[in-house]
């Protein structure tokens, strides 16, 4: 067998997932290579969030193969999967109301060496430093998204799972998030991004997977996008 | 002799002191209950039993192993906390995904079992437990005679409550607890061992109850039944305070203890129900509790 | 993580628990057995079981069909017993009037307690009912007419409707059976009425019931009062049957016991509470001779039920039957 790439950073094969009795993921295959930014596209309810949750173990009822640098994650509880080197930025940001901005920021424990220091993070997100003592949920939507991203940059994980970071945000903030992603990418971070905002995703991603009804129905590289734009638009309903 | 509302100051301050002491126990117990409920979503009916076990353990340590009050103040809560670890690992853990009523019924069953066994082995009669030599005697405060041990109980429980508050509000561990109370899945996805955190929390609550029990041992008689009615009062305290706030649980505990003491002075017949009456009133005017956010 | 999610205590919808011909036949058989039972079993024992069965069935109306766990039902059971015993013994009420007085008291108390308790949901509801019933306990403990620890003893049994001599075991048994059946039929009617359907809707999804425009709290309160009145009926009948009203029947331990009966038999099944009451009563009877203390036994049953056997006996049978018929 010839494998065109070296061992992927994240390898998902035949992933199935259930919420109780309802079967929502049907054999999802995804590869994300070291340093790559890959975007999962798909309409509402396609199973993008569920895929990320299955990778982290938050979706407990799952089957298939999930390998992080060759290490199988399927049998692990969520916290051990995280410690294997996953940084997770959930849908709707998940800022804790009972914690200050600074506490939110420093909450995730280090899982590996090499994360950013708090000072570096504040340099990247200056408004967080100004508001570090306010309650986490008192921040604006954009600031909360920054905080949600900043939060996982400390912990040293090299795989970043980002779920719709631009949702509901003003264009300037979206642009700012794009800059941050490019900075992270330049630093060698591997990124699996869930996005419905295709225009945004296009600016940062190397490759795309399109999901529908809990399956991956299409796959393309950034170079292929211009030729495939029309079919993509029907698939995504944009 | 000085009087207030026609009653001697001595009598009033004496009852207020008793109220303050009861309030200390209410505060420690409702604090533990609130912490456990906040994170585990378990109403720990065994809380009164754990309080009783604290006192009984101290008594046993003294009579069997000749270990005195001071070491017991640490040892008994630790022992009860380890028993709490077993309860959490063997039973509660399997009920987290279910309706909260099941964990209530489980801890209720465990409380019945433990109390029944203790009554069988220990006898229902109360046993005295003397305060440590250092704390015997009284001081005259002018307006009242204060038994030193009682003063100590009030101070010790205040310190314990404040330490727990500091632990939760100001430490990293406390931040994990607060965050996991809101969204335990996400905290887990950050790499925090939440199952362990749950176990720790249950142990902390059980240990606090046991600490209250050790403190109570020299004041009340040590008996297997000492916790069984208390837990219901503490439930009422928790309904009044609302379980949303740690400080709320503490403040409500002390306040209701004092109120109960005052009732003993002015209308003794009602003293056993005054807390329940307050609960009923609070339900009428502020159903979520004084400090509560409805869960 | 699933900590914050809660699954309804019971999901099956079949109110009777046995909808089929088999079920009907079973009911007829059970009736015949109940009528013939005094031939085989000591009537006093049967009477005790019937009183607790009715009590548990009344409790189950609330927890099984509205999803409200009351931890204070002893207040109605024991409270009604006190009122019946007192009115019959001290005021010379006839048995039927005394029972009526007990039921009226329980219903009124239910109205007050229910009004307060339904202001909180879920687990708080259980705590509030427990605390309120403890308050009732203290009131009875201190009220002179209850003679605190002694209770109201030697309650005269008298003539029911002026003709039935309740001091004889068999007439007494059939009177209690009559009260039990009356209660069961009433519960059955409530559960299967439009009112019962709305209660079920509230249990399944309260927010939706609210959004459909139902005054959810009124329905909950009505169910609470009916349940309290029936629990009172059980207590009142028990006071006459055993000529005694005592503190034991208003304690929180009694509230716990009725929960166990229902849980063991099957929450949300019509017959479960009856089976559970019979089992618990029998168990207590037989274990009384051993050295195992009753609370240990009761507590152990709780733990076993919650950990291993959440559907209860009747619930489990029903589940198996359903699983088979759907195959
Ligand atoms: N907690 C849940 N319980 C049951 N079903 C769920 C749950 N969460 C999601 N689903 C279902 O799983 C399917 C996939 O949902 P998912 O959230 O993964 O979609 P998504 O692609 O992230 O959509 P969106 O773009 O709207 O965020 C949907 O059909 C959804 O209804
Ligand atoms: Mg999503």
Coordinates of C-alpha atoms in Angstrom, one line a residue, chain B residues 173-279:
Chain B
X173 CA -9.0 24.1 41.9
X174 CA -11.9 26.3 42.7
X175 CA -11.9 27.7 39.2
X176 CA -12.1 24.1 37.9
X177 CA -15.0 23.5 40.3
X178 CA -16.9 26.6 39.2
X179 CA -16.3 26.0 35.6
X180 CA -17.3 22.3 35.8
X181 CA -20.5 23.4 37.6
X182 CA -21.4 25.3 34.5
X183 CA -20.2 23.0 31.8
X184 CA -18.3 19.9 32.9
X185 CA -18.0 18.5 29.4
X186 CA -16.0 21.5 28.3
X187 CA -13.7 21.4 31.3
X188 CA -13.1 17.8 30.5
X189 CA -12.3 18.7 26.9
X190 CA -9.6 21.0 28.3
X191 CA -7.9 18.0 29.8
X192 CA -9.1 18.2 33.4
X193 CA -9.9 14.9 35.0
X194 CA -13.5 15.7 35.8
X195 CA -14.4 12.3 37.3
X196 CA -11.7 12.8 39.9
X197 CA -13.0 16.3 40.5
X198 CA -16.5 14.9 41.2
X199 CA -15.1 12.4 43.6
X200 CA -13.1 15.1 45.3
X201 CA -16.1 17.4 45.6
X202 CA -18.2 14.7 47.2
X203 CA -15.4 14.0 49.6
X204 CA -15.1 17.6 50.5
X205 CA -18.8 17.9 51.2
X206 CA -18.8 14.8 53.3
X207 CA -15.6 15.9 55.1
X208 CA -17.3 19.3 56.0
X209 CA -20.3 17.5 57.4
X210 CA -18.1 15.3 59.5
X211 CA -16.1 18.4 60.7
X212 CA -19.4 19.8 61.9
X213 CA -20.1 16.5 63.6
X214 CA -16.8 16.5 65.5
X215 CA -17.4 20.1 66.5
X216 CA -20.9 19.2 67.7
X217 CA -19.7 16.2 69.7
X218 CA -18.8 18.0 72.9
X219 CA -22.0 20.1 72.7
X220 CA -24.6 17.6 71.9
X221 CA -24.6 13.9 72.9
X222 CA -23.0 11.7 70.3
X223 CA -25.7 9.5 69.0
X224 CA -26.6 7.6 65.7
X225 CA -29.7 9.7 65.4
X226 CA -28.1 13.2 65.8
X227 CA -28.1 13.8 62.0
X228 CA -31.4 12.5 60.9
X229 CA -33.6 15.4 61.7
X230 CA -30.9 17.9 61.2
X231 CA -30.6 17.1 57.5
X232 CA -34.2 18.1 56.9
X233 CA -33.6 21.5 58.6
X234 CA -30.6 21.9 56.4
X235 CA -32.7 21.2 53.3
X236 CA -35.0 24.0 54.4
X237 CA -32.0 26.3 54.8
X238 CA -30.8 25.4 51.4
X239 CA -34.2 26.1 49.9
X240 CA -34.2 29.5 51.6
X241 CA -30.7 30.4 50.5
X242 CA -30.9 28.9 47.0
X243 CA -28.1 26.7 46.0
X244 CA -26.6 29.0 43.5
X245 CA -24.2 30.8 45.8
X246 CA -21.6 29.5 48.2
X247 CA -21.7 32.7 50.3
X248 CA -25.5 32.6 50.2
X249 CA -25.5 29.1 51.8
X250 CA -23.1 30.3 54.6
X251 CA -24.9 33.5 55.4
X252 CA -28.4 31.8 55.3
X253 CA -27.1 29.1 57.7
X254 CA -25.9 31.5 60.3
X255 CA -28.9 33.8 59.9
X256 CA -31.5 31.0 60.3
X257 CA -29.6 29.6 63.3
X258 CA -29.8 33.0 65.0
X259 CA -33.4 33.4 64.1
X260 CA -34.1 30.0 65.6
X261 CA -32.3 31.1 68.8
X262 CA -34.3 34.2 69.1
X263 CA -37.6 32.3 68.6
X264 CA -36.5 30.1 71.6
X265 CA -36.5 33.3 73.7
X266 CA -39.7 34.8 72.6
X267 CA -41.9 32.0 71.5
X268 CA -40.3 28.7 72.4
X269 CA -43.2 26.5 71.1
X270 CA -42.4 27.7 67.5
X271 CA -38.7 27.3 67.6
X272 CA -38.7 23.8 66.0
X273 CA -40.7 25.1 63.1
X274 CA -39.5 28.6 62.6
X275 CA -37.1 27.7 59.8
X276 CA -39.8 25.8 57.9
X277 CA -42.1 28.8 58.3
X278 CA -39.3 31.1 56.9
X279 CA -39.0 28.6 54.0

